[in-house]
Amino acid sequence: MIEIDQHGVPVGVRYLEKEEMGRLWKHSKGNHNSFPAICVHTPLLPLEICDYFDRNKWKKSKLLEKIKTLSALDLKLDKNANCPFQIGTWTQEQLAEVKSSTQPQLAALRQLLNVFPHADKAVGFGQQLLDLIKEQLERCDDEALVDLFKELFVGQLNPNEKQREKKPYICKVMTYFEVREAHLYANLVGSDVTRRSLIDLLQEKQEQTDTVVSPFEVQLVKGIGRKYPNPVLPVLGQTYLYSKKETTTCLERYQLSGSQAFQAGREEVDKMNNALAFLTAAERENKT
């Protein structure tokens, strides 16, 4: 998790266990449109450093040796690659309503959206993050976090030999962003309160659709519109209540795809989504 202060500067980095990370929400579409979770697919350091790095030695090294190895690297962001730490156009459009909202439950998310770097500021932010990590390495005693830093810096050899010429190294790190000044907000970005408030806001502002005949109750209801929810559930991770991809033809005869091929009622889908959240809540773990 990376904390950002009110000036848009990264000021803290900490390691999240897989289980903790799985409980955090994200608003996403595909692999490259996601917020406040952003997946880093390519190492942050230049190719020559990735080539030089001895990965076999790394596997055998103790914590202090690992820290010494990373501290010796020239931590300069690869400016030939697209810095992943930027807010995308899709996210800006999707979450535009948050910026105009006055709900205190969305204040932390609104602040994060306001200070998060756009494309023109991404490189500067990426270098600030590398500088922060360099400082944090000096006092780090968490080996899992050090291994994460290594993955961000130099990644791993691309296992796909056909792609290796164009992309010799890959990185598989999911970063999550949070505001630093927690005391200023009713709840943090990653909280369930924020998730629920965002869902309510997006559903309120969702494009109005004509009524449809409910496939569940056989009566006229307000349709779900363009998108079914895709909640992030414990253990299961990202889940889709309707899995047909928008980019593939559902029925060639009718040329329908996505939610248009199966228009359920908005309230019905909300009930399903809420039921899933209730059944998979942390307090009901190991209960039937």
Rosetta silent file (secondary structure, phi, psi, omega in degrees, C-alpha in Angstrom):
SEQUENCE: MIEIDQHGVPVGVRYLEKEEMGRLWKHSKGNHNSFPAICVHTPLLPLEICDYFDRNKWKKSKLLEKIKTLSALDLKLDKNANCPFQIGTWTQEQLAEVKSSTQPQLAALRQLLNVFPHADKAVGFGQQLLDLIKEQLERCDDEALVDLFKELFVGQLNPNEKQREKKPYICKVMTYFEVREAHLYANLVGSDVTRRSLIDLLQEKQEQTDTVVSPFEVQLVKGIGRKYPNPVLPVLGQTYLYSKKETTTCLERYQLSGSQAFQAGREEVDKMNNALAFLTAAERENKT
SCORE:     score description
SCORE:     0.000 S_00000001
   1 L     0.000  136.001 -179.107    0.000    0.000    0.000 S_00000001
   2 E  -115.823  122.767  179.363    1.271    3.445   -0.944 S_00000001
   3 E   -93.135  137.943 -179.560    0.133    6.472    1.034 S_00000001
   4 E  -119.967  133.100 -179.448   -0.153    9.859   -0.709 S_00000001
   5 L   -84.669 -177.180 -174.160   -0.243   13.155    1.156 S_00000001
   6 L   -68.197  -10.433  177.371   -2.387   16.203    0.405 S_00000001
   7 L   -99.700    4.021  179.547    0.218   17.477   -2.085 S_00000001
   8 L    81.433   21.497 -178.580    0.161   14.292   -4.158 S_00000001
   9 L  -104.438  132.483  175.917    3.523   13.053   -2.870 S_00000001
  10 E   -69.225  127.060 -174.450    4.079    9.391   -1.885 S_00000001
  11 E  -126.433   -2.295 -179.885    5.047    9.385    1.796 S_00000001
  12 E  -161.129  142.099  177.202    4.654    5.803    2.969 S_00000001
  13 E  -134.667  131.428  174.810    4.885    2.228    1.669 S_00000001
  14 L  -142.166  156.674 -176.626    3.886   -0.923    3.492 S_00000001
  15 L   -87.675  134.838  175.305    3.379   -4.565    2.587 S_00000001
  16 L  -110.067  130.846  174.731   -0.135   -6.042    2.577 S_00000001
  17 L   -65.107  155.171 -176.774   -0.676   -9.755    2.991 S_00000001
  18 H   -55.306  -40.443 -178.072   -2.636  -11.425    0.199 S_00000001
  19 H   -66.684  -40.569  179.086   -5.665  -11.903    2.445 S_00000001
  20 H   -67.553  -40.776  179.546   -5.689   -8.240    3.500 S_00000001
  21 H   -63.727  -36.588 -178.646   -5.278   -7.089   -0.087 S_00000001
  22 H   -65.880  -18.939 -179.359   -8.188   -9.300   -1.144 S_00000001
  23 L   -87.246   -9.622 -179.084  -10.542   -7.416    1.173 S_00000001
  24 L   -85.905  143.704 -178.708   -9.893   -4.073   -0.503 S_00000001
  25 L   -87.060  161.924  171.141  -12.214   -2.902   -3.258 S_00000001
  26 L  -151.506  150.698  176.814  -11.276   -1.598   -6.680 S_00000001
  27 E  -106.521  116.190 -169.894  -13.153   -0.059   -9.590 S_00000001
  28 E  -146.575  163.458  172.331  -11.837   -1.633  -12.761 S_00000001
  29 E  -148.909  109.170 -178.298  -12.267   -2.640  -16.362 S_00000001
  30 L    72.170 -164.902 -175.667   -9.750   -5.097  -17.772 S_00000001
  31 L   -85.500  -15.557 -171.355   -6.084   -5.225  -16.757 S_00000001
  32 L  -119.438    4.740  176.043   -5.190   -1.594  -17.388 S_00000001
  33 E  -125.063   95.053 -176.287   -8.134    0.404  -16.010 S_00000001
  34 E  -151.742  142.758  179.719   -8.207    0.090  -12.261 S_00000001
  35 E  -161.035  142.343   -1.438   -8.362    2.414   -9.249 S_00000001
  36 L   -83.815   13.556  172.727   -7.318    2.807   -6.423 S_00000001
  37 E   -96.359  130.752  179.208   -5.504   -0.480   -7.138 S_00000001
  38 E  -129.345  124.560 -179.592   -2.973   -0.298   -9.971 S_00000001
  39 E   -88.228  130.228  177.077   -1.100   -3.336  -11.249 S_00000001
  40 E   -93.739  115.521 -175.126    2.536   -2.770  -12.235 S_00000001
  41 L   -97.560  -21.030 -175.443    3.257   -4.979  -15.268 S_00000001
  42 L  -127.467  137.634  178.311    6.745   -3.753  -16.203 S_00000001
  43 L   -53.150  149.119 -176.341    9.799   -3.158  -13.943 S_00000001
  44 L   -81.416  -22.991 -176.989   10.411    0.470  -12.996 S_00000001
  45 L   -92.267  157.363 -177.792   14.171    0.475  -13.642 S_00000001
  46 L   -59.771  159.257 -175.367   15.859    0.594  -17.076 S_00000001
  47 H   -57.632  -39.951 -176.704   16.534   -2.564  -19.077 S_00000001
  48 H   -63.699  -31.925  177.474   20.297   -2.526  -18.507 S_00000001
  49 H   -73.790  -39.304  177.044   19.801   -2.746  -14.732 S_00000001
  50 H   -62.059  -39.146  178.745   17.283   -5.589  -15.132 S_00000001
  51 H   -65.621  -39.622 -174.750   19.825   -7.418  -17.318 S_00000001
  52 H   -73.925  -28.824 -171.716   22.631   -6.906  -14.807 S_00000001
  53 L   -63.905  130.456 -178.819   20.645   -8.026  -11.757 S_00000001
  54 L   -91.089   96.352 -176.836   21.652  -11.484  -10.454 S_00000001
  55 H   -72.992  -31.896  177.057   18.341  -13.209   -9.657 S_00000001
  56 H   -65.348  -41.382  177.455   19.937  -16.531   -8.688 S_00000001
  57 H   -64.842  -37.963  179.960   22.071  -14.791   -6.086 S_00000001
  58 H   -58.315  -43.924 -177.550   19.008  -12.953   -4.816 S_00000001
  59 H   -60.586  -29.001 -177.109   17.188  -16.204   -4.033 S_00000001
  60 H   -94.385   -7.564 -173.481   20.065  -17.330   -1.793 S_00000001
  61 L   -79.660  149.421  172.422   20.618  -13.986   -0.055 S_00000001
  62 L   -83.589  172.867 -174.611   19.663  -13.132    3.521 S_00000001
  63 H   -56.453  -49.828 -177.279   17.683   -9.995    4.386 S_00000001
  64 H   -63.136  -36.246  177.817   20.681   -7.711    5.006 S_00000001
  65 H   -66.798  -39.146  178.669   22.329   -8.874    1.776 S_00000001
  66 H   -63.333  -45.073  179.654   19.139   -8.153   -0.144 S_00000001
  67 H   -61.303  -42.675  179.375   18.898   -4.649    1.304 S_00000001
  68 H   -63.002  -40.380  179.751   22.537   -3.987    0.441 S_00000001
  69 H   -63.041  -46.592 -178.792   21.973   -5.211   -3.143 S_00000001
  70 H   -69.380  -37.034 -179.290   18.950   -2.975   -3.704 S_00000001
  71 H   -65.011  -26.627 -179.047   20.565    0.041   -2.022 S_00000001
  72 L   -80.456  -12.000 -178.800   23.479   -0.207   -4.461 S_00000001
  73 L   -73.798  150.758  174.139   21.210    0.096   -7.497 S_00000001
  74 L   -83.464   99.307 -173.134   20.854    3.369   -9.379 S_00000001
  75 L   -84.318   73.130  175.585   17.194    4.011   -8.647 S_00000001
  76 L  -115.139  126.397 -176.326   16.301    6.144  -11.634 S_00000001
  77 L   -58.971  138.746  175.810   12.930    5.554  -13.263 S_00000001
  78 L   -70.438  105.908 -176.187   12.976    4.073  -16.756 S_00000001
  79 L   -81.740   -4.603  176.913   11.769    7.054  -18.780 S_00000001
  80 L   -86.862  -10.858 -179.839   11.447    4.970  -21.938 S_00000001
  81 L  -108.084  155.030  177.219    8.559    3.008  -20.429 S_00000001
  82 L   -73.316  122.809  178.267    5.084    4.260  -19.532 S_00000001
  83 L   -69.605  127.586 -175.721    4.916    4.944  -15.813 S_00000001
  84 L   -74.332  -15.303 -172.927    1.943    2.962  -14.440 S_00000001
  85 L   -87.857   78.033  177.818    1.187    5.419  -11.645 S_00000001
  86 L  -152.848  151.434 -179.514   -1.324    7.678  -13.338 S_00000001
  87 L   -87.968  122.571 -174.486   -5.054    8.076  -13.309 S_00000001
  88 L   -78.042  163.364  179.226   -6.512    6.919  -16.609 S_00000001
  89 H   -60.786  -42.115 -179.869   -9.135    8.590  -18.761 S_00000001
  90 H   -59.436  -45.206  179.994  -11.593    5.753  -18.109 S_00000001
  91 H   -63.799  -42.394  178.887  -11.229    6.155  -14.347 S_00000001
  92 H   -59.649  -42.677 -179.544  -11.665    9.919  -14.559 S_00000001
  93 H   -68.965  -43.633 -177.065  -14.871    9.519  -16.543 S_00000001
  94 H   -66.060  -37.697 -174.081  -16.236    6.721  -14.378 S_00000001
  95 L  -105.397   18.413 -179.859  -15.543    8.458  -11.069 S_00000001
  96 H   -58.947  -34.817 -178.230  -16.323   12.031  -12.136 S_00000001
  97 H   -64.845  -26.839 -179.832  -19.401   12.041   -9.901 S_00000001
  98 H   -64.228  -39.338 -177.074  -17.208   11.476   -6.834 S_00000001
  99 H   -64.873  -29.601 -179.768  -15.469   14.819   -7.340 S_00000001
 100 H   -95.110   -3.388 -179.095  -18.748   16.701   -7.253 S_00000001
 101 L   -77.934  145.989  177.117  -20.168   14.687   -4.368 S_00000001
 102 L  -108.731    9.310 -179.809  -20.357   16.225   -0.903 S_00000001
 103 L   -64.922  126.256  178.636  -20.835   12.919    0.906 S_00000001
 104 H   -63.163  -25.658  179.599  -18.400   12.716    3.863 S_00000001
 105 H   -68.623  -19.632 -179.450  -18.114    8.945    3.241 S_00000001
 106 H  -106.806    8.656 -175.686  -16.492    9.701   -0.121 S_00000001
 107 H   -63.550  -41.109 -179.396  -14.225   12.529    1.077 S_00000001
 108 H   -65.909  -43.748  178.496  -11.072   10.370    1.245 S_00000001
 109 H   -64.273  -39.909  178.603  -11.660    8.952   -2.234 S_00000001
 110 H   -61.903  -42.171  178.269  -12.376   12.457   -3.558 S_00000001
 111 H   -63.204  -42.992 -179.916   -9.090   13.684   -2.095 S_00000001
 112 H   -63.560  -41.240  177.861   -7.167   10.784   -3.637 S_00000001
 113 H   -63.580  -35.469 -177.906   -8.719   11.467   -7.055 S_00000001
 114 H   -71.274  -34.026 -174.894   -7.793   15.148   -6.785 S_00000001
 115 H  -101.218   -9.823 -176.762   -4.124   14.579   -5.947 S_00000001
 116 L   -70.037  137.965 -173.719   -3.398   11.432   -7.934 S_00000001
 117 L   -66.350  142.648  169.856   -1.048   12.136  -10.867 S_00000001
 118 L   -90.182 -179.320 -173.237   -2.271   12.421  -14.454 S_00000001
 119 H   -54.949  -39.658 -176.147   -0.124   11.309  -17.390 S_00000001
 120 H   -72.068  -15.782 -179.463    2.020   14.476  -17.422 S_00000001
 121 H  -108.040   -1.397 -172.076    2.925   14.037  -13.742 S_00000001
 122 H   -63.200  -44.290 -177.749    3.374   10.250  -13.724 S_00000001
 123 H   -62.840  -44.192  178.172    7.150   10.184  -14.279 S_00000001
 124 H   -61.050  -42.024  178.673    7.778   12.679  -11.493 S_00000001
 125 H   -64.893  -43.468  179.458    5.562   10.701   -9.142 S_00000001
 126 H   -59.232  -40.678  178.505    7.286    7.442  -10.083 S_00000001
 127 H   -69.079  -37.669  175.919   10.702    8.921   -9.287 S_00000001
 128 H   -60.757  -38.287  178.864    9.411   10.273   -5.966 S_00000001
 129 H   -65.669  -42.657  177.699    8.241    6.763   -5.132 S_00000001
 130 H   -62.937  -40.045  177.588   11.672    5.295   -5.930 S_00000001
 131 H   -63.636  -40.093  178.093   13.314    7.944   -3.752 S_00000001
 132 H   -63.723  -44.192  179.777   10.937    7.097   -0.905 S_00000001
 133 H   -62.161  -39.719  179.271   11.687    3.379   -1.224 S_00000001
 134 H   -60.031  -42.301  176.800   15.431    4.098   -1.136 S_00000001
 135 H   -64.786  -41.238 -176.047   14.981    5.942    2.180 S_00000001
 136 H   -70.405  -28.122  179.289   12.753    3.191    3.557 S_00000001
 137 H   -59.824  -33.690 -175.292   15.260    0.469    2.647 S_00000001
 138 L   -63.286  -26.594 -177.128   17.725    1.827    5.202 S_00000001
 139 L  -123.000   17.832 -176.041   15.437    0.931    8.106 S_00000001
 140 L   -83.518  132.127  176.293   13.423   -1.953    6.612 S_00000001
 141 L  -125.249   16.271 -179.235   13.235   -5.244    8.526 S_00000001
 142 L  -106.668  106.605 -175.602   10.375   -6.813    6.551 S_00000001
 143 H   -65.274  -34.535  178.752   11.740   -9.330    4.040 S_00000001
 144 H   -61.794  -38.240  179.069    8.400   -9.613    2.228 S_00000001
 145 H   -69.944  -39.138  178.231    8.491   -5.857    1.591 S_00000001
 146 H   -63.647  -42.084  176.660   12.109   -6.019    0.400 S_00000001
 147 H   -62.376  -36.026  177.527   11.187   -8.807   -2.034 S_00000001
 148 H   -65.569  -41.774  177.369    8.323   -6.623   -3.258 S_00000001
 149 H   -59.874  -43.972  179.466   10.736   -3.729   -3.862 S_00000001
 150 H   -59.132  -42.740 -179.931   12.980   -6.045   -5.891 S_00000001
 151 H   -63.629  -40.971  177.365    9.999   -7.108   -8.020 S_00000001
 152 H   -64.504  -39.110 -176.020    9.081   -3.464   -8.641 S_00000001
 153 H   -70.691  -54.968 -169.754   12.664   -2.579   -9.545 S_00000001
 154 H  -124.846   -7.063  176.727   13.718   -5.400  -11.880 S_00000001
 155 L    59.942 -146.441 -178.554   10.818   -7.857  -12.094 S_00000001
 156 E  -142.397  159.277 -179.984   11.410  -11.353  -13.446 S_00000001
 157 E   -62.290  133.235  179.758   12.332  -12.905  -16.787 S_00000001
 158 L   -62.689  118.555 -178.498    9.332  -13.096  -19.106 S_00000001
 159 L   -70.075  -17.098  178.888    8.326  -16.791  -19.216 S_00000001
 160 L   -87.372  102.222 -175.404    6.794  -16.298  -22.676 S_00000001
 161 L   -62.473  -30.858 -179.320    9.763  -16.724  -25.012 S_00000001
 162 L   -68.269  -29.808 -178.686    7.838  -15.349  -28.000 S_00000001
 163 L   -93.730   -8.116 -170.718    7.244  -12.056  -26.185 S_00000001
 164 L   -63.894  -30.998 -179.132   10.679  -11.878  -24.592 S_00000001
 165 L   -65.093  -40.459 -179.711   12.285   -9.897  -27.409 S_00000001
 166 L   -84.538  -34.746 -177.160    9.801   -7.032  -27.012 S_00000001
 167 L  -136.202   81.542 -174.000    9.253   -7.410  -23.277 S_00000001
 168 L   -65.747  -28.673 -177.674   12.182   -9.287  -21.688 S_00000001
 169 E  -128.998  144.529  177.564   11.078   -8.694  -18.086 S_00000001
 170 E  -124.644  161.804  179.699    7.685   -8.592  -16.425 S_00000001
 171 L  -132.736  140.709  179.550    6.471   -7.431  -13.062 S_00000001
 172 L  -129.476   74.477 -179.307    3.495   -8.716  -11.091 S_00000001
 173 E  -126.843  123.625  175.303    2.855   -6.245   -8.296 S_00000001
 174 E   -95.854  116.173  178.151   -0.565   -4.928   -7.334 S_00000001
 175 E   -99.197  148.230  179.280   -0.240   -1.540   -5.653 S_00000001
 176 E  -129.872  136.081 -173.302   -3.033    0.049   -3.631 S_00000001
 177 E  -110.329  142.645 -176.866   -3.258    3.761   -2.875 S_00000001
 178 E  -142.316  154.908  175.457   -4.531    5.463    0.248 S_00000001
 179 E   -78.322  149.567 -177.477   -4.611    9.006    1.649 S_00000001
 180 L   -81.941  -43.924 -172.644   -2.093    9.794    4.378 S_00000001
 181 L   -80.269   70.113 -173.718   -4.090   12.214    6.560 S_00000001
 182 H   -59.081  -32.766 -175.286   -6.525    9.604    7.915 S_00000001
 183 H   -68.151  -13.628 -178.199   -7.693   11.859   10.766 S_00000001
 184 H   -85.518   -9.614 -171.383   -9.256   14.296    8.271 S_00000001
 185 L  -125.053  151.228  179.945  -11.772   11.802    6.892 S_00000001
 186 L   -65.649  -31.105 -179.982  -14.726    9.831    8.222 S_00000001
 187 L  -157.240  156.915 -178.009  -13.332    6.662    6.644 S_00000001
 188 L   -81.768  167.276 -179.292  -10.372    5.679    4.488 S_00000001
 189 L   -58.611  -44.636 -174.758  -10.409    4.996    0.750 S_00000001
 190 L   -77.998    0.415 -175.750  -10.046    1.245    1.190 S_00000001
 191 L   -74.180  158.343  178.300  -12.872    0.915    3.703 S_00000001
 192 H   -67.936  -27.641  177.808  -16.089   -0.949    3.049 S_00000001
 193 H   -62.890  -42.728  177.456  -17.993    2.266    3.814 S_00000001
 194 H   -63.450  -44.638 -179.870  -16.314    3.921    0.822 S_00000001
 195 H   -57.349  -49.241 -177.957  -17.069    0.934   -1.390 S_00000001
 196 H   -65.576  -40.536  179.732  -20.765    0.911   -0.507 S_00000001
 197 H   -65.130  -38.608  178.799  -21.091    4.689   -0.851 S_00000001
 198 H   -66.678  -42.951  177.713  -19.427    4.591   -4.270 S_00000001
 199 H   -58.402  -45.621 -179.816  -21.737    1.819   -5.471 S_00000001
 200 H   -61.999  -43.137 -178.495  -24.767    3.820   -4.336 S_00000001
 201 H   -64.626  -45.649 -178.330  -23.504    6.973   -6.042 S_00000001
 202 H   -65.891  -35.789  179.263  -22.727    5.255   -9.347 S_00000001
 203 H   -71.324  -34.200  178.143  -26.077    3.510   -9.387 S_00000001
 204 H   -65.726  -38.528 -175.197  -27.909    6.784   -8.691 S_00000001
 205 H   -92.943   -2.039 -177.733  -26.132    8.502  -11.564 S_00000001
 206 L   -61.140  144.326 -179.247  -26.233    5.570  -13.938 S_00000001
 207 L   -52.237  129.946 -178.896  -27.802    6.287  -17.295 S_00000001
 208 L   -69.427  138.404  179.607  -31.564    5.855  -17.091 S_00000001
 209 L  -122.264  161.702  176.553  -32.949    2.964  -19.119 S_00000001
 210 L   -67.331  158.869  176.425  -36.424    1.937  -20.278 S_00000001
 211 E   -67.895  150.678  179.827  -38.326   -0.522  -18.190 S_00000001
 212 E  -129.444  163.183  173.978  -37.816   -4.191  -18.992 S_00000001
 213 E   -83.823  117.991 -177.287  -39.655   -7.387  -18.253 S_00000001
 214 L   -63.735  128.400  176.964  -37.852   -8.949  -15.334 S_00000001
 215 L   -72.423  -11.098 -178.519  -36.593  -12.483  -16.163 S_00000001
 216 L   -99.355  -38.027 -174.703  -36.976  -13.300  -12.457 S_00000001
 217 L  -114.381   -3.215  179.978  -40.362  -11.809  -11.544 S_00000001
 218 L    49.922   53.431  174.906  -42.011  -11.501  -15.004 S_00000001
 219 L  -149.987  163.728 -179.398  -43.078   -7.906  -14.442 S_00000001
 220 E   -72.466  128.626  179.044  -42.009   -4.472  -15.628 S_00000001
 221 E  -142.047  166.857  174.543  -39.007   -3.114  -13.729 S_00000001
 222 E   -76.393  127.119 -175.203  -36.226   -0.562  -14.248 S_00000001
 223 E   -71.617  162.092 -179.105  -33.395   -2.339  -16.083 S_00000001
 224 L   -67.947  -24.340  179.200  -29.834   -2.707  -14.828 S_00000001
 225 L    91.369 -135.482 -170.099  -28.517   -0.576  -17.686 S_00000001
 226 L   -90.893  -19.565 -170.195  -25.005   -0.921  -19.086 S_00000001
 227 L  -147.312  130.193  171.123  -23.080   -2.758  -16.382 S_00000001
 228 L   -81.369  153.697  177.199  -23.574   -5.477  -13.820 S_00000001
 229 L   -63.598  151.372  172.871  -21.646   -5.162  -10.525 S_00000001
 230 L  -131.332   75.065 -175.548  -18.281   -6.916  -10.279 S_00000001
 231 L   -66.829  151.277  172.965  -17.627   -7.146   -6.514 S_00000001
 232 E   -96.955  112.209 -175.073  -14.270   -8.179   -5.059 S_00000001
 233 E  -105.039  148.322  176.256  -15.043  -11.034   -2.676 S_00000001
 234 L   -55.032  141.969  178.755  -12.776  -12.651   -0.054 S_00000001
 235 L    70.930  -53.697 -176.252  -10.891  -15.712   -1.399 S_00000001
 236 L   -73.644  -30.348 -177.152  -12.661  -15.514   -4.772 S_00000001
 237 E    78.317 -145.812 -177.824  -11.349  -12.040   -5.628 S_00000001
 238 E   -66.479  127.925 -175.264  -12.970  -10.136   -8.499 S_00000001
 239 L  -126.518  143.699 -178.475  -16.357  -11.671   -9.279 S_00000001
 240 L  -118.157  123.176  177.566  -18.757  -10.975  -12.127 S_00000001
 241 L   -72.104  -20.477  174.371  -22.505  -11.342  -11.738 S_00000001
 242 L  -141.302  118.288 -165.716  -22.652  -11.453  -15.517 S_00000001
 243 L   -97.773   -2.523 -177.567  -19.546  -12.745  -17.243 S_00000001
 244 L   -67.675  127.138 -177.867  -20.144  -12.121  -20.945 S_00000001
 245 L   -69.794  141.694  178.603  -17.432   -9.829  -22.279 S_00000001
 246 L   -64.237  -26.301 -172.773  -18.534   -6.543  -23.806 S_00000001
 247 L   -90.010   -1.620  179.628  -16.121   -7.072  -26.708 S_00000001
 248 L  -115.726  147.727 -178.451  -17.510  -10.426  -27.884 S_00000001
 249 L   -73.886  126.824 -179.201  -20.783  -11.055  -29.689 S_00000001
 250 L   -79.028  -55.995  179.705  -23.310  -12.751  -27.432 S_00000001
 251 E  -129.972  108.618 -176.019  -25.885  -13.741  -29.979 S_00000001
 252 L   -58.194  -31.685 -177.895  -24.890  -13.285  -33.614 S_00000001
 253 L   -64.097  -36.813 -176.067  -28.510  -13.358  -34.638 S_00000001
 254 L  -110.105   -6.595  179.946  -29.346  -10.294  -32.510 S_00000001
 255 L    54.463   48.276  178.506  -25.917   -8.689  -32.177 S_00000001
 256 E  -111.880  145.731  176.927  -26.294   -8.233  -28.424 S_00000001
 257 L  -144.727  165.708  177.250  -23.494   -8.275  -25.865 S_00000001
 258 H    57.395 -143.867 -175.610  -22.911   -7.621  -22.195 S_00000001
 259 H   -67.689  -20.826  179.767  -25.861   -6.540  -20.069 S_00000001
 260 H   -66.483  -23.359  179.830  -27.980   -5.789  -23.149 S_00000001
 261 H   -78.627  -18.240 -179.543  -28.267   -9.519  -23.799 S_00000001
 262 L  -148.942   89.923 -177.157  -29.801  -10.105  -20.371 S_00000001
 263 L   -88.974   98.244  174.454  -31.568   -7.112  -18.853 S_00000001
 264 L   -89.705  169.749  178.727  -32.408   -7.920  -15.246 S_00000001
 265 E   -74.255  142.931 -177.956  -34.007   -5.448  -12.857 S_00000001
 266 H   -61.881  -44.237 -179.208  -31.688   -2.989  -11.148 S_00000001
 267 H   -66.273  -35.892  178.498  -33.144   -3.642   -7.680 S_00000001
 268 H   -63.377  -44.161 -179.619  -32.931   -7.404   -8.205 S_00000001
 269 H   -67.398  -37.269  177.013  -29.256   -7.201   -9.120 S_00000001
 270 H   -60.215  -41.027  179.557  -28.608   -4.922   -6.143 S_00000001
 271 H   -63.750  -39.514  177.224  -30.129   -7.558   -3.867 S_00000001
 272 H   -62.983  -45.994 -179.080  -27.856  -10.223   -5.351 S_00000001
 273 H   -61.777  -44.417  179.333  -24.823   -8.017   -4.905 S_00000001
 274 H   -66.065  -36.791  178.722  -25.753   -7.190   -1.301 S_00000001
 275 H   -64.784  -41.041  177.666  -26.414  -10.858   -0.538 S_00000001
 276 H   -63.157  -42.114  179.291  -22.966  -11.818   -1.805 S_00000001
 277 H   -63.767  -38.468  179.474  -21.352   -9.105    0.317 S_00000001
 278 H   -67.708  -46.974 -175.497  -23.293  -10.321    3.369 S_00000001
 279 H   -67.256  -30.394 -174.843  -22.501  -14.007    2.864 S_00000001
 280 L  -103.378   10.972  179.002  -18.778  -13.453    2.290 S_00000001
 281 L   -61.472  149.814 -174.907  -18.186  -10.859    5.039 S_00000001
 282 H   -57.420  -36.202 -176.996  -15.141  -11.543    7.198 S_00000001
 283 H   -69.103  -12.493  178.214  -17.229  -12.098   10.356 S_00000001
 284 H  -103.469   13.905  178.483  -18.958  -15.081    8.694 S_00000001
 285 L   -62.544  137.085 -179.888  -15.760  -16.919    7.777 S_00000001
 286 L    67.978   15.782  176.764  -15.944  -20.670    8.567 S_00000001
 287 L  -111.599  147.927  178.682  -19.676  -20.398    9.237 S_00000001
 288 L   -90.257    0.000    0.000  -22.398  -22.148    7.229 S_00000001
